[in-house]
Amino acid sequence: MQTELSKTLGVEHAVFGFTPFPAVAAAISRAGGFGVLGAVRYTAPEDLKRDLDWIEEHVDGKPYGLDVVMPAKKVEGVTEADVEAMIPEGHRQFVRDTLAKYGVPELADGEASGWRITGWMEQVARTQLDVAFDYPIRLLANALGSPPADVVDRAHDQDILVAALAGSARHAVKHRDAGIDIVVAQGYEAGGHTGEIATMVLTPEVVDAVAPLPVLAAGGIGSGRQVAAALSLGAQGVWLGSMWLTVTEADLSSPAVTRKLLAAGSGDTVRSRALTGKPARQLRTEWTDAWDGANGPGTLPMPLQGLLVAEALTRIQKYEVEPLLGTPVGQIVGRMTAERSVQAVFDDLTRGFEQTVDRINRIAGRSGK
């Protein structure tokens, strides 16, 4: 599954795997794809450094990249405490009432909540980059559009390609004009933050809009047939995220989440603002239903919503309160029915791709098989 882009990056298969887990990112690269570590959860630079050190030791010299969440426009002088103060008391009370309804225990005295949505903040993202640029990463991806111009220039100075996610052709053109090297066309089916246009429609629109820039297709892709379809639409590769959540190398903190993912069908996700304030596809749960229902207070804009629910989600996950327990995931979750290794996923992708290409060749009269 090679394309011009995969050859440029020196990878065997044009499969880019986004994951928050260092072990998964390294395994993706070792399997012949391109592992991309998500950095948004690293609020402490030393934690990111530790995990990049680990990847360097376990990637067998194969290329890999980093994904950050960084706004293109800088906001000066705004601290996390300033943002916290903007959260209305009514929304805080709704969180307390919902947790009480399901009997979610409090955290222990002195125990801090887990991951907080702070990676969007200018100073946090830049500390991540200060660490990352000391490593031989080959790709820097940004999930909030084009990164600031000075970041793009700094990456290019170090021969690092820059990618940005787009949910429309209009956004993709903005990325091209900002000097981005790769556009990830992320369709409606994708997990996490996503737009309203389906992958089948979005991919060729973006390919045509930014040609000759390479485009990666994302959203609803989890088989070799779908990889072949993406390349047929003009993409130079695929960007997969959800598929890696249930691989054996993943380190999901909750076994209950894994069970829910393996049991879910493609119709068991919802595009909700409950997690971060921006529409994000995730497992539908009684938590998302509460926020999206008529009796809810309405979600807050990003980043207020993420800061508001951070401790609540930590409690839900720690105590595995299953009715409320969810995670960002795409509609491809319906294919995620068993725990497999990263290598097994790649074996399935390549086998399915070869069978599909052979089938199309037969239809076109180009093969005697």
Coordinates of C-alpha atoms in Angstrom, one line a residue:
M1 CA 0.0 0.0 0.0
Q2 CA 2.6 2.5 -1.1
T3 CA 2.0 6.0 -2.5
E4 CA 4.3 8.9 -3.3
L5 CA 3.8 10.2 0.2
S6 CA 4.6 6.9 2.0
K7 CA 7.8 6.7 -0.1
T8 CA 8.8 10.2 0.8
L9 CA 8.5 9.3 4.5
G10 CA 10.1 5.9 4.1
V11 CA 7.2 3.8 5.2
E12 CA 6.0 0.5 3.7
H13 CA 2.3 1.2 3.9
A14 CA 0.4 4.5 3.6
V15 CA -1.4 4.0 6.9
F16 CA -1.0 6.8 9.4
G17 CA -2.1 5.7 12.9
F18 CA -3.0 8.3 15.5
T19 CA -3.0 7.1 19.1
P20 CA -2.4 8.4 22.6
F21 CA -0.4 5.3 23.5
P22 CA 3.4 5.2 22.9
A23 CA 3.4 1.4 22.6
V24 CA 0.7 1.6 19.9
A25 CA 2.5 4.3 18.0
A26 CA 5.8 2.4 18.0
A27 CA 4.0 -0.8 16.9
I28 CA 2.3 0.9 14.0
S29 CA 5.7 2.2 12.7
R30 CA 7.3 -1.2 13.2
A31 CA 4.4 -2.9 11.3
G32 CA 5.2 -0.7 8.3
G33 CA 2.8 2.2 8.9
F34 CA 3.4 5.6 10.3
G35 CA 2.7 6.0 14.1
V36 CA 1.6 9.4 15.3
L37 CA 1.5 10.0 19.1
G38 CA -1.2 12.3 20.4
A39 CA 0.3 14.9 22.7
V40 CA -2.8 16.7 24.1
R41 CA -2.8 14.8 27.4
Y42 CA 0.8 15.7 28.2
T43 CA 0.6 18.8 30.4
A44 CA 4.0 18.1 31.9
P45 CA 7.0 18.3 29.4
E46 CA 8.9 15.6 31.3
D47 CA 6.1 13.1 30.7
L48 CA 6.2 13.7 27.0
K49 CA 10.0 13.5 27.0
R50 CA 9.8 10.1 28.8
D51 CA 7.4 8.7 26.3
L52 CA 9.3 10.0 23.3
D53 CA 12.4 8.4 24.7
W54 CA 10.5 5.1 25.0
I55 CA 9.4 5.4 21.4
E56 CA 12.9 6.0 20.2
E57 CA 14.0 2.8 21.9
H58 CA 11.2 0.7 20.5
V59 CA 10.5 2.0 17.0
D60 CA 13.4 0.1 15.4
G61 CA 14.6 3.2 13.6
K62 CA 11.3 3.6 11.8
P63 CA 9.7 7.1 11.3
Y64 CA 7.0 8.5 13.5
G65 CA 5.2 11.8 14.3
L66 CA 3.4 13.9 16.8
D67 CA -0.1 15.3 16.9
V68 CA -0.8 18.5 18.9
V69 CA -4.0 20.5 19.5
M70 CA -2.9 24.1 18.9
P71 CA -5.0 27.2 17.9
A72 CA -3.7 29.1 14.9
K73 CA -4.5 32.4 16.8
K74 CA -2.6 33.2 19.9
V75 CA -4.4 34.3 23.0
E76 CA -2.2 36.3 25.3
G77 CA -2.3 36.3 29.1
V78 CA -5.1 33.8 29.6
T79 CA -4.5 31.2 32.3
E80 CA -6.4 28.0 33.1
A81 CA -7.7 29.7 36.3
D82 CA -9.1 32.6 34.2
V83 CA -10.9 30.1 32.0
E84 CA -12.3 28.1 35.0
A85 CA -13.8 31.4 36.4
M86 CA -16.0 31.7 33.3
I87 CA -17.8 28.4 34.0
P88 CA -21.4 29.2 35.2
E89 CA -22.4 27.7 38.6
G90 CA -25.6 26.2 37.0
H91 CA -23.4 24.0 34.8
R92 CA -21.3 22.9 37.8
Q93 CA -24.5 22.0 39.7
F94 CA -25.7 19.9 36.7
V95 CA -22.5 17.9 36.8
R96 CA -22.8 17.4 40.6
D97 CA -26.5 16.3 40.2
T98 CA -25.7 13.9 37.4
L99 CA -22.9 12.2 39.2
A100 CA -25.0 12.0 42.4
K101 CA -27.9 10.4 40.4
Y102 CA -25.6 7.5 39.4
G103 CA -23.8 7.3 42.7
V104 CA -20.4 8.2 41.4
P105 CA -18.0 8.3 44.3
E106 CA -15.8 11.3 45.1
L107 CA -12.0 11.2 44.5
A108 CA -9.9 10.6 47.5
D109 CA -8.7 13.6 49.5
G110 CA -5.7 15.1 47.7
E111 CA -6.3 13.1 44.6
A112 CA -6.1 15.2 41.4
S113 CA -8.4 14.7 38.5
G114 CA -6.8 13.1 35.5
W115 CA -6.4 14.4 32.0
R116 CA -7.7 18.0 31.5
I117 CA -8.4 19.6 28.2
T118 CA -5.5 22.1 28.4
G119 CA -3.4 21.1 25.4
W120 CA -5.4 23.7 23.4
M121 CA -3.7 26.5 25.3
E122 CA -0.9 28.3 23.6
Q123 CA 1.7 27.9 26.4
V124 CA 1.0 24.1 26.9
A125 CA 1.2 23.3 23.2
R126 CA 4.5 25.2 22.8
T127 CA 6.1 23.4 25.7
Q128 CA 5.1 20.1 23.9
L129 CA 6.8 21.4 20.8
D130 CA 9.9 22.5 22.6
V131 CA 10.3 18.9 23.7
A132 CA 9.3 17.3 20.4
F133 CA 11.6 19.3 18.2
D134 CA 14.6 17.7 20.1
Y135 CA 13.5 14.3 18.6
P136 CA 13.7 13.1 15.0
I137 CA 10.0 13.3 14.3
R138 CA 9.1 13.3 10.6
L139 CA 5.6 14.7 10.9
L140 CA 3.8 17.3 13.0
A141 CA 0.0 17.2 12.8
N142 CA -2.4 19.7 14.3
A143 CA -6.0 18.8 15.2
L144 CA -7.3 22.4 15.4
G145 CA -6.4 23.5 11.9
S146 CA -3.2 25.2 10.8
P147 CA -0.7 25.8 13.5
P148 CA 0.8 29.3 13.9
A149 CA 3.1 30.4 11.1
D150 CA 6.2 30.4 13.2
V151 CA 5.5 26.8 14.2
V152 CA 5.2 25.8 10.6
D153 CA 8.4 27.5 9.7
R154 CA 10.2 25.9 12.7
A155 CA 9.1 22.5 11.6
H156 CA 10.1 23.1 8.0
D157 CA 13.5 24.3 9.2
Q158 CA 14.0 20.8 10.7
D159 CA 12.7 19.0 7.6
I160 CA 9.5 18.0 9.4
L161 CA 6.3 17.8 7.4
V162 CA 3.2 19.6 8.8
A163 CA -0.3 18.1 8.5
A164 CA -3.6 19.7 9.5
L165 CA -7.1 18.2 9.8
A166 CA -9.9 19.6 7.7
G167 CA -13.7 18.9 7.7
S168 CA -14.4 20.8 4.5
A169 CA -12.7 21.8 1.3
R170 CA -12.8 25.4 2.5
H171 CA -10.8 24.6 5.6
A172 CA -8.4 22.5 3.4
V173 CA -7.7 25.5 1.2
K174 CA -6.9 27.6 4.3
H175 CA -4.4 25.0 5.3
R176 CA -2.8 25.0 1.9
D177 CA -2.4 28.7 1.9
A178 CA -0.8 28.5 5.4
G179 CA 2.0 26.4 4.1
I180 CA 0.7 23.0 5.3
D181 CA 2.3 20.0 3.6
I182 CA -0.5 17.4 4.1
V183 CA -4.2 17.8 4.6
V184 CA -6.1 15.1 6.6
A185 CA -9.7 15.1 5.2
Q186 CA -11.6 13.9 8.3
G187 CA -15.2 12.8 7.5
Y188 CA -18.3 12.8 9.6
E189 CA -17.8 9.2 10.5
A190 CA -14.6 9.8 12.4
G191 CA -14.0 9.7 16.1
G192 CA -13.3 12.8 18.1
H193 CA -13.7 16.3 16.7
T194 CA -15.3 16.1 13.3
G195 CA -17.4 18.0 10.8
E196 CA -20.6 17.3 9.0
I197 CA -19.4 15.9 5.6
A198 CA -19.0 12.2 5.0
T199 CA -15.6 10.8 4.0
M200 CA -16.8 9.5 0.6
V201 CA -17.9 13.0 -0.3
L202 CA -15.2 15.0 1.5
T203 CA -12.1 13.2 0.3
P204 CA -12.3 13.9 -3.4
E205 CA -13.5 17.5 -2.7
V206 CA -10.4 18.1 -0.6
V207 CA -8.1 16.3 -3.1
D208 CA -9.3 18.6 -5.9
A209 CA -9.2 21.7 -3.8
V210 CA -5.6 21.4 -2.7
A211 CA -3.9 19.5 -5.5
P212 CA -1.1 18.7 -5.8
L213 CA -0.8 18.6 -2.0
P214 CA -1.1 15.0 -0.6
V215 CA -4.4 14.2 1.2
L216 CA -5.0 11.6 3.8
A217 CA -8.5 10.2 4.2
A218 CA -9.9 9.8 7.7
G219 CA -13.2 8.6 9.1
G220 CA -15.0 5.2 8.8
I221 CA -11.8 3.4 7.5
G222 CA -10.9 0.1 9.1
S223 CA -10.5 -2.5 6.4
G224 CA -8.3 -3.0 3.3
R225 CA -11.4 -2.5 1.1
Q226 CA -11.8 1.0 2.6
V227 CA -8.1 1.8 2.3
A228 CA -8.4 0.9 -1.4
A229 CA -11.5 3.1 -1.7
A230 CA -9.7 6.0 -0.1
L231 CA -6.8 5.8 -2.5
S232 CA -9.3 5.4 -5.4
L233 CA -10.8 8.8 -4.3
G234 CA -7.4 10.4 -4.7
A235 CA -6.0 10.2 -1.2
Q236 CA -2.3 9.3 -0.8
G237 CA -3.0 7.4 2.4
V238 CA -5.4 6.9 5.3
W239 CA -5.4 8.3 8.8
L240 CA -6.7 5.8 11.4
G241 CA -7.4 6.5 15.0
S242 CA -10.3 4.5 16.4
M243 CA -9.0 1.1 15.2
W244 CA -6.1 1.2 17.6
L245 CA -8.3 1.6 20.8
T246 CA -8.8 -2.1 21.2
V247 CA -5.4 -3.5 20.1
T248 CA -3.5 -5.5 22.7
E249 CA -0.8 -2.8 22.9
A250 CA -3.3 -0.1 23.9
D251 CA -3.3 1.0 27.5
L252 CA -7.0 2.0 28.1
S253 CA -7.3 2.7 31.8
S254 CA -10.7 1.0 32.1
P255 CA -11.4 -2.7 31.0
A256 CA -15.1 -1.7 31.0
V257 CA -14.4 0.8 28.2
T258 CA -12.8 -1.9 26.1
R259 CA -15.8 -4.2 26.7
K260 CA -18.1 -1.5 25.6
L261 CA -16.1 -0.8 22.5
L262 CA -16.0 -4.4 21.5
A263 CA -19.8 -4.8 22.0
A264 CA -20.7 -1.5 20.2
G265 CA -22.2 -1.4 16.7
S266 CA -21.6 1.4 14.2
G267 CA -24.9 3.0 15.3
D268 CA -23.8 3.3 18.9
T269 CA -21.9 6.6 18.6
V270 CA -23.1 10.1 18.8
R271 CA -21.6 13.4 17.6
S272 CA -21.9 15.5 20.8
R273 CA -20.4 18.6 22.4
A274 CA -20.5 17.0 25.9
L275 CA -16.8 16.2 26.0
T276 CA -15.0 19.4 24.9
G277 CA -17.6 21.9 23.7
K278 CA -16.9 21.1 20.0
P279 CA -18.8 18.4 18.2
A280 CA -16.9 15.1 18.8
R281 CA -18.0 11.6 17.9
Q282 CA -18.0 9.3 20.9
L283 CA -19.8 6.3 22.4
R284 CA -23.4 7.2 23.2
T285 CA -23.9 6.9 26.9
E286 CA -26.3 8.2 29.6
W287 CA -23.7 10.9 30.1
T288 CA -24.0 12.2 26.6
D289 CA -27.8 11.8 26.7
A290 CA -28.0 13.9 29.8
W291 CA -26.0 16.7 28.2
D292 CA -27.8 16.6 24.9
G293 CA -31.3 16.1 26.3
A294 CA -34.0 18.8 26.7
N295 CA -33.4 19.0 30.5
G296 CA -29.7 19.7 30.2
P297 CA -28.2 23.2 30.6
G298 CA -26.5 23.1 27.2
T299 CA -22.8 22.6 26.6
L300 CA -20.3 25.3 27.0
P301 CA -17.9 26.4 24.2
M302 CA -14.4 25.0 24.1
P303 CA -12.4 24.9 26.3
L304 CA -14.9 25.6 29.1
Q305 CA -16.8 22.3 28.7
G306 CA -13.6 20.3 28.8
L307 CA -12.5 21.9 32.0
L308 CA -15.9 21.6 33.5
V309 CA -16.2 17.9 33.0
A310 CA -12.6 16.8 33.6
E311 CA -12.9 15.7 37.2
A312 CA -16.3 14.1 36.5
L313 CA -14.9 12.0 33.7
T314 CA -11.9 11.0 35.9
R315 CA -14.4 9.8 38.6
I316 CA -16.6 8.0 36.1
Q317 CA -13.5 6.2 34.6
K318 CA -11.9 5.4 37.9
Y319 CA -15.0 3.8 39.4
E320 CA -16.1 2.3 36.0
V321 CA -19.7 3.6 36.2
E322 CA -20.7 1.8 33.1
P323 CA -23.9 3.8 32.2
L324 CA -21.8 7.0 32.0
L325 CA -18.6 5.5 30.7
G326 CA -17.5 6.4 27.2
T327 CA -14.7 7.4 24.9
P328 CA -14.2 9.2 21.6
V329 CA -14.6 6.7 18.8
G330 CA -15.8 6.6 15.2
Q331 CA -18.5 4.7 13.5
I332 CA -15.9 2.1 12.5
V333 CA -16.4 0.8 16.1
G334 CA -18.8 -1.8 14.6
R335 CA -15.8 -3.6 13.1
M336 CA -13.8 -3.6 16.4
T337 CA -15.2 -6.9 17.7
A338 CA -12.0 -8.5 19.1
E339 CA -8.7 -7.5 20.7
R340 CA -5.9 -8.0 18.2
S341 CA -2.3 -6.9 17.9
V342 CA -1.3 -3.9 15.8
Q343 CA 0.5 -6.4 13.5
A344 CA -2.7 -8.4 13.1
V345 CA -4.6 -5.3 12.1
F346 CA -2.0 -4.5 9.5
D347 CA -2.1 -8.1 8.2
D348 CA -5.9 -7.7 7.8
L349 CA -5.6 -4.3 6.1
T350 CA -2.9 -5.5 3.6
R351 CA -4.7 -8.7 2.8
G352 CA -8.0 -6.9 2.2
F353 CA -6.3 -4.3 0.1
E354 CA -4.7 -6.8 -2.1
Q355 CA -8.0 -8.7 -2.6
T356 CA -9.8 -5.5 -3.4
V357 CA -7.2 -4.3 -6.0
D358 CA -7.3 -7.8 -7.6
R359 CA -11.1 -7.7 -7.8
I360 CA -11.1 -4.2 -9.4
N361 CA -8.4 -5.4 -11.9
R362 CA -10.6 -8.3 -12.8
I363 CA -13.6 -6.0 -13.3
A364 CA -11.5 -3.8 -15.5
G365 CA -10.3 -6.8 -17.5
R366 CA -6.7 -6.3 -16.4
S367 CA -6.2 -9.7 -14.6
G368 CA -6.6 -13.3 -15.6
K369 CA -7.1 -14.4 -12.0

